[in-house]
Structure formats: C-alpha cells, structure tokens
Amino acid sequence: MSGSVTPQLVFVHGIGGLRDTEQQRREWLEALADGARGAGHSDVISGLTRGWLAETRFANYSDLFTDAEAQGGSAGVSDDPEGIAFLEDFVAALVDELGHQAREQGDRRASAIVEDARAQLPGVDDEQEQGLGEPVRVLGRALTSLLQIPGLRGSAQWASGLPLLGHLSQVGRYLSRRRAADGGLALDARIRQRVLQGTDPERPLIVVAHSLGTVVAFEALRGYEGQVPLLMTLGSPLATAAAVLHRLVPQPPRTPARVERWLNFWDRDDVVVGRPRIEKWMLPNADGVLPVTERVDSDGLWVHTATKYLRQSDVAGPLVEALKR
C-alpha cells in the first residue's frame, strides 16, 4: 500500500462448527504464507506471519450459530418450513450444477450418480411420498449420493450427506433475516457486525472470504465507506442462483461501491461451489468493477477449506501483491 499506512486484512470464514479465533487466524496466515512462497513472494513471509505487512483479523461468528443448532432438529438442521425450503432449493441447485459439469466432461459415471441423487429429491417421484415427511433424511441421502462422485469422494471433508446438510443450513439461517427472539438484531446483522468490528475506514481494507463468508462479506461491504482495494472470495455459493442470489441484499445484486477489485476462485471438486457465473448475475459498481473468476485445482482431501485455497499460488499471489502496494 502507498505511504506508511498499514493495511487491514480480514479473514471471513464459512460454514462449519465452532472455531478458535486465534488458531484460525494463524492457520489462514500460514496457508497464505505457503501460497505466497509458491508465488515467488518469499520476501513477505515474515511480514505476513508477524503482522508487519498487514494488521490481520479473523472475523469469527461461529458461536452465533450455536444456539440455533442446539434448538434444531436432525443433524442440527432447523425443522421450520422456511429453512427446509431453502435446503431443498440449495440441494437441487447443487444437483443441477454437478449434472451440468458431468455432461460438460462427458463423465457418464458422474452423470449416473447425479441422476440417482436427483431421483431422491423431495417431490421428484410420487413414490417418495413417505420420504417427504422426513425432508432432512431425504436431502441428506441425496447429498450422500452426490458425495460418491469420483472427484468429490476423495476431496470432501464430509463422510455423508447429513453433516454437510447441517452445515449448509447455516447459509439458510443467515439468509432468513429472522430477528432474535428477544427483539434484538437478526442473526445476519449480528454476523455482519462481527466482520466489520474494529475496522478503520481511514485505512485500506482487504477482505478474504470463504464459503458462507463470501455472502456475509458481500453484504457487509454494501455500506462500508472506507477503501477496499481487494475483495477475494473463495469457494463461494454466491452463484447458486436458485437458492442464494435472489435472497441477497441489495436486489439486484451489485459489486459493493468501495470495492476496487474482486477476485473469485473456485475448485471443480468443491461440492459447495457452482460454476463461475457471478459476473453474469452481478451489476458493476459505479467504477465498473465486476468479479473476475478463476479456477484452481487442489489435490488431496478437504477441498472445501479456506486454507486449501490460500495455499494456491494463483490465489496467494494477487493477495500479497495487493498488500504490498
């Protein structure tokens, strides 16, 4: 960054369980340092890990889901009709997405698995009326089938569909905009507060968001008045039109006003991510900024993690370069 102003770097996590703020901050920074080394930026490793290059904060809102999960039904999924309807839309969108990818690649085995999952979705087959009374079980079974797709089977951190469904339900709870029982702020508003808490509009802010965190960051930056040289989204469900896009605020969705550059990364073996269509469904801000999407290919297990993305040189390179300006 120009001058002597130290930029702010905020990490925004996604779906999952309770997190340790400092441990996560350290793990994300270490992953970014690995990626920076691969991108030829070994000179900034100490600056990253020791806080010289940027003041880094991990925006942890995972505890805000704890009470809701404790009150939920099977697999921590709320059994309210709105939440179930969201999950039905989301899982159907994932089935459609993976089916499209299988057809593009001519993968007959994956196509067969997708069609098996599609046949299990509520309302698809009249013979499944009994299953409609147990939507969580039915949707979990469909996701379990999807996780058998060869690329996903070796890379997903979920052994079956029910735990994944429980985590995906967090996206629906965020987007429900439901006010707290005590009349306080809605869950989504409290989460956005966590993201921007402690930020200084007088200093440049770079945001790296993952999974559900990309939805949170997108909305949190809507009214932010400080400079945002880079918004980086990883493994984002923002392009899941049927389930997520039309629930965003504002409508129609547009790039936050102060964002100067938006880079979006996706991995084909990341079950939560749709095809890179965000730029087709997002209006530009006044400066004409739209998201630019690039694909990365991770090896091994646990593809849907922020650290897996951050270890990619194609991801870490432009992030470090933004911090060094």
Coordinates of C-alpha atoms in Angstrom, one line a residue:
M1 CA 0.0 0.0 0.0
S2 CA 1.1 3.5 -0.6
G3 CA 2.7 5.5 2.1
S4 CA 3.2 4.2 5.6
V5 CA -0.3 3.2 6.3
T6 CA -0.6 -0.5 7.3
P7 CA -3.5 -2.1 5.5
Q8 CA -6.1 -4.2 7.3
L9 CA -6.6 -7.8 6.3
V10 CA -9.8 -9.5 7.4
F11 CA -10.5 -13.2 7.0
V12 CA -14.2 -14.2 6.9
H13 CA -14.9 -17.9 7.5
G14 CA -17.7 -20.0 6.1
I15 CA -19.9 -23.0 7.1
G16 CA -18.8 -25.3 9.9
G17 CA -18.6 -25.8 13.6
L18 CA -17.3 -23.6 16.5
R19 CA -13.9 -22.0 15.8
D20 CA -10.9 -20.8 17.8
T21 CA -10.3 -17.2 16.6
E22 CA -6.5 -17.1 17.1
Q23 CA -5.9 -20.6 16.0
Q24 CA -7.8 -20.0 12.8
R25 CA -6.1 -16.6 12.1
R26 CA -2.7 -18.4 12.5
E27 CA -3.7 -21.3 10.2
W28 CA -5.1 -19.0 7.5
L29 CA -1.9 -16.9 7.6
E30 CA 0.3 -19.9 7.5
A31 CA -1.6 -21.2 4.5
L32 CA -1.3 -17.8 2.8
A33 CA 2.5 -17.8 3.5
D34 CA 2.8 -21.2 1.8
G35 CA 0.9 -19.9 -1.2
A36 CA 3.0 -16.7 -1.2
R37 CA 6.2 -18.7 -1.3
G38 CA 4.9 -20.7 -4.3
A39 CA 4.0 -17.4 -6.0
G40 CA 7.6 -16.1 -5.6
H41 CA 6.9 -13.8 -2.7
S42 CA 9.2 -15.4 -0.1
D43 CA 10.3 -11.9 1.0
V44 CA 7.0 -11.2 2.7
I45 CA 6.6 -14.4 4.7
S46 CA 7.8 -12.9 8.0
G47 CA 5.8 -9.8 7.3
L48 CA 2.6 -11.9 6.9
T49 CA 3.1 -14.2 9.9
R50 CA 4.4 -11.5 12.3
G51 CA 1.9 -8.7 11.3
W52 CA 4.3 -6.3 9.6
L53 CA 2.7 -6.4 6.2
A54 CA -0.9 -6.1 7.4
E55 CA -2.9 -6.0 10.6
T56 CA -4.8 -9.2 10.3
R57 CA -8.0 -10.2 12.0
F58 CA -10.1 -13.4 11.8
A59 CA -13.8 -12.4 11.9
N60 CA -15.3 -15.3 14.0
Y61 CA -19.0 -15.5 14.1
S62 CA -19.3 -19.3 14.5
D63 CA -20.6 -19.0 18.1
L64 CA -23.7 -17.1 16.8
F65 CA -24.9 -20.4 15.2
T66 CA -24.5 -22.4 18.4
D67 CA -27.8 -21.7 20.0
A68 CA -29.7 -22.1 16.7
E69 CA -28.1 -25.5 16.2
A70 CA -28.9 -26.6 19.7
Q71 CA -32.5 -25.9 19.0
G72 CA -32.6 -27.5 15.6
G73 CA -33.8 -30.9 14.5
S74 CA -31.9 -33.8 12.9
A75 CA -28.2 -33.1 12.1
G76 CA -28.6 -29.6 13.6
V77 CA -31.0 -28.6 10.8
S78 CA -33.9 -26.4 11.8
D79 CA -37.2 -28.0 11.0
D80 CA -39.0 -24.8 10.2
P81 CA -40.6 -24.7 6.7
E82 CA -38.6 -21.8 5.5
G83 CA -35.3 -23.5 6.4
I84 CA -36.3 -26.7 4.8
A85 CA -37.4 -24.9 1.6
F86 CA -34.1 -23.2 1.4
L87 CA -32.2 -26.5 1.7
E88 CA -34.4 -28.1 -0.9
D89 CA -33.6 -25.3 -3.3
F90 CA -29.9 -25.4 -2.4
V91 CA -29.5 -29.2 -2.8
A92 CA -31.5 -29.1 -6.0
A93 CA -29.1 -26.4 -7.3
L94 CA -26.1 -28.5 -6.4
V95 CA -27.6 -31.5 -8.2
D96 CA -28.2 -29.4 -11.3
E97 CA -24.7 -27.9 -11.1
L98 CA -22.9 -31.2 -10.8
G99 CA -25.1 -32.7 -13.5
H100 CA -24.0 -29.8 -15.8
Q101 CA -20.3 -30.4 -15.0
A102 CA -20.7 -34.1 -15.6
R103 CA -22.2 -33.5 -19.0
E104 CA -19.5 -31.0 -20.0
Q105 CA -16.8 -33.5 -19.1
G106 CA -18.6 -36.4 -20.7
D107 CA -18.4 -38.3 -17.4
R108 CA -21.1 -41.0 -17.7
R109 CA -20.4 -42.4 -14.2
A110 CA -20.8 -39.0 -12.5
S111 CA -23.9 -38.3 -14.6
A112 CA -25.5 -41.6 -13.4
I113 CA -24.7 -40.7 -9.7
V114 CA -26.2 -37.2 -10.2
E115 CA -29.4 -38.7 -11.7
D116 CA -29.7 -41.1 -8.8
A117 CA -29.4 -38.1 -6.4
R118 CA -32.0 -36.2 -8.4
A119 CA -34.5 -39.1 -8.2
Q120 CA -34.2 -38.9 -4.4
L121 CA -35.1 -35.2 -4.1
P122 CA -38.5 -34.4 -2.5
G123 CA -41.3 -34.1 -5.0
V124 CA -39.5 -35.7 -7.9
D125 CA -41.1 -39.1 -7.7
D126 CA -44.6 -39.7 -6.5
E127 CA -43.4 -43.0 -4.9
Q128 CA -41.4 -41.0 -2.4
E129 CA -44.4 -39.5 -0.6
Q130 CA -43.3 -41.2 2.6
G131 CA -39.9 -39.5 2.3
L132 CA -41.5 -36.1 2.0
G133 CA -42.4 -36.3 5.7
E134 CA -38.7 -36.6 6.5
P135 CA -37.1 -33.9 4.3
V136 CA -33.9 -33.8 6.3
R137 CA -33.3 -37.5 5.9
V138 CA -34.2 -37.4 2.2
L139 CA -32.0 -34.4 1.5
G140 CA -29.1 -36.0 3.4
R141 CA -29.4 -39.2 1.4
A142 CA -29.3 -37.2 -1.8
L143 CA -26.2 -35.4 -0.7
T144 CA -24.6 -38.8 0.4
S145 CA -25.2 -40.0 -3.2
L146 CA -23.6 -36.8 -4.6
L147 CA -20.5 -37.3 -2.5
Q148 CA -19.9 -40.6 -4.3
I149 CA -18.9 -38.7 -7.5
P150 CA -15.3 -39.7 -8.1
G151 CA -13.8 -36.2 -7.7
L152 CA -15.9 -35.4 -4.6
R153 CA -15.4 -38.8 -2.9
G154 CA -11.7 -38.2 -2.4
S155 CA -11.9 -34.5 -1.7
A156 CA -14.9 -33.8 0.5
Q157 CA -14.5 -33.5 4.3
W158 CA -17.9 -34.9 4.8
A159 CA -18.3 -38.7 5.1
S160 CA -22.0 -38.5 4.5
G161 CA -24.7 -36.0 3.5
L162 CA -26.3 -35.3 6.9
P163 CA -23.3 -33.4 8.4
L164 CA -22.9 -31.5 5.1
L165 CA -26.6 -30.7 5.2
G166 CA -26.3 -29.4 8.8
H167 CA -23.5 -27.0 7.7
L168 CA -25.3 -25.9 4.6
S169 CA -28.3 -25.0 6.7
Q170 CA -26.2 -22.2 8.2
V171 CA -26.5 -20.4 4.8
G172 CA -30.2 -20.6 5.0
R173 CA -30.3 -19.3 8.6
Y174 CA -28.2 -16.3 7.7
L175 CA -30.4 -15.5 4.7
S176 CA -33.6 -15.9 6.7
R177 CA -33.2 -12.4 8.2
R178 CA -35.1 -13.6 11.2
R179 CA -35.0 -11.3 14.2
A180 CA -33.8 -12.6 17.6
A181 CA -36.5 -13.9 20.0
D182 CA -35.6 -11.1 22.4
G183 CA -36.3 -8.5 19.7
G184 CA -32.6 -7.8 19.2
L185 CA -30.7 -7.7 15.9
A186 CA -31.3 -10.5 13.4
L187 CA -28.6 -13.2 13.1
D188 CA -27.4 -11.9 9.7
A189 CA -27.0 -8.3 11.1
R190 CA -25.0 -9.6 14.1
I191 CA -22.8 -11.7 11.8
R192 CA -22.0 -8.6 9.6
Q193 CA -21.2 -6.6 12.7
R194 CA -18.5 -9.2 13.6
V195 CA -17.0 -8.8 10.1
L196 CA -16.6 -5.1 10.3
Q197 CA -15.9 -4.8 14.0
G198 CA -12.7 -2.9 14.7
T199 CA -12.1 -1.9 11.1
D200 CA -10.8 1.6 10.4
P201 CA -12.4 3.3 7.3
E202 CA -9.3 5.6 7.1
R203 CA -7.1 2.6 6.3
P204 CA -7.3 0.3 3.3
L205 CA -9.2 -2.9 3.9
I206 CA -8.6 -6.2 2.1
V207 CA -11.2 -8.9 2.7
V208 CA -10.7 -12.6 2.1
A209 CA -13.9 -14.5 2.5
H210 CA -14.7 -18.2 2.2
S211 CA -17.9 -20.2 1.6
L212 CA -20.9 -18.6 3.5
G213 CA -18.4 -15.9 4.5
T214 CA -18.5 -14.7 0.9
V215 CA -22.2 -13.9 1.2
V216 CA -21.6 -12.2 4.5
A217 CA -18.7 -10.1 3.2
F218 CA -20.6 -9.1 0.1
E219 CA -23.4 -7.8 2.2
A220 CA -21.2 -6.3 5.0
L221 CA -19.3 -4.2 2.5
R222 CA -22.5 -2.8 1.0
G223 CA -22.4 0.3 3.1
Y224 CA -18.7 0.4 4.0
E225 CA -17.2 3.8 3.4
G226 CA -13.5 3.0 3.5
Q227 CA -11.2 2.0 0.7
V228 CA -11.4 -1.7 -0.3
P229 CA -8.6 -2.4 -2.7
L230 CA -9.4 -6.1 -2.9
L231 CA -12.3 -8.4 -2.2
M232 CA -11.3 -12.1 -2.6
T233 CA -14.0 -14.8 -2.5
L234 CA -13.1 -18.5 -2.2
G235 CA -15.4 -21.4 -2.7
S236 CA -18.4 -19.1 -2.9
P237 CA -22.1 -20.1 -3.1
L238 CA -23.0 -16.6 -4.4
A239 CA -23.5 -18.1 -7.9
T240 CA -26.1 -20.5 -6.7
A241 CA -28.9 -18.5 -8.3
A242 CA -32.0 -20.6 -7.3
A243 CA -31.1 -20.7 -3.6
V244 CA -28.8 -17.7 -2.8
L245 CA -28.7 -15.0 -5.4
H246 CA -32.2 -13.8 -5.2
R247 CA -32.0 -13.7 -1.4
L248 CA -29.1 -11.3 -1.3
V249 CA -29.4 -7.6 -0.3
P250 CA -29.5 -5.4 -2.2
Q251 CA -31.5 -6.5 -5.2
P252 CA -30.5 -6.7 -7.9
P253 CA -27.0 -7.6 -6.6
R254 CA -24.1 -5.3 -7.4
T255 CA -20.5 -5.0 -6.5
P256 CA -20.1 -3.1 -3.3
A257 CA -19.4 0.6 -4.0
R258 CA -15.9 0.9 -2.5
V259 CA -14.5 -2.4 -3.8
E260 CA -11.8 -1.7 -6.4
R261 CA -11.1 -5.3 -7.4
W262 CA -13.0 -8.5 -6.9
L263 CA -11.3 -11.9 -7.5
N264 CA -13.4 -15.1 -7.1
F265 CA -11.8 -18.5 -7.0
W266 CA -13.4 -21.9 -7.3
D267 CA -12.3 -25.6 -7.4
R268 CA -14.2 -28.1 -9.5
D269 CA -14.1 -30.7 -6.8
D270 CA -15.6 -28.3 -4.2
V271 CA -19.2 -29.5 -3.7
V272 CA -20.4 -26.2 -2.4
V273 CA -19.4 -24.2 -5.4
G274 CA -21.4 -23.6 -8.6
R275 CA -20.0 -22.7 -12.0
P276 CA -18.3 -19.3 -12.2
R277 CA -21.3 -17.2 -13.2
I278 CA -21.2 -14.4 -10.6
E279 CA -20.0 -11.8 -13.1
K280 CA -23.0 -12.6 -15.3
W281 CA -25.5 -12.0 -12.5
M282 CA -23.8 -9.1 -10.7
L283 CA -24.2 -5.5 -11.7
P284 CA -21.0 -3.4 -11.6
N285 CA -20.5 -0.6 -9.1
A286 CA -20.0 3.0 -10.2
D287 CA -16.4 2.3 -11.1
G288 CA -17.4 -0.7 -13.3
V289 CA -15.9 -3.3 -11.0
L290 CA -17.2 -6.9 -11.5
P291 CA -15.9 -10.1 -10.0
V292 CA -13.3 -11.9 -12.1
T293 CA -13.4 -15.7 -11.6
E294 CA -10.5 -18.2 -11.9
R295 CA -10.4 -21.9 -11.3
V296 CA -7.9 -23.6 -9.1
D297 CA -7.2 -27.4 -8.8
S298 CA -6.4 -28.7 -5.4
D299 CA -5.0 -32.2 -4.7
G300 CA -5.9 -34.5 -1.8
L301 CA -8.6 -34.2 0.8
W302 CA -10.7 -31.4 2.3
V303 CA -11.1 -29.2 -0.8
H304 CA -13.8 -27.0 0.7
T305 CA -11.5 -25.3 3.2
A306 CA -10.1 -21.7 3.0
T307 CA -6.6 -22.9 3.8
K308 CA -6.7 -25.2 0.7
Y309 CA -7.4 -22.2 -1.5
L310 CA -4.9 -19.9 0.2
R311 CA -2.1 -22.4 -0.4
Q312 CA -2.7 -22.0 -4.2
S313 CA -0.1 -19.7 -5.7
D314 CA -2.7 -18.3 -8.0
V315 CA -4.7 -17.2 -5.0
A316 CA -1.9 -16.0 -2.7
G317 CA 0.0 -14.1 -5.4
P318 CA -2.5 -11.3 -6.2
L319 CA -3.5 -11.1 -2.5
V320 CA 0.1 -10.5 -1.4
E321 CA 0.6 -8.0 -4.3
A322 CA -2.4 -6.0 -3.1
L323 CA -1.0 -5.9 0.5
K324 CA 2.4 -4.7 -0.8
R325 CA 1.1 -1.7 -2.7

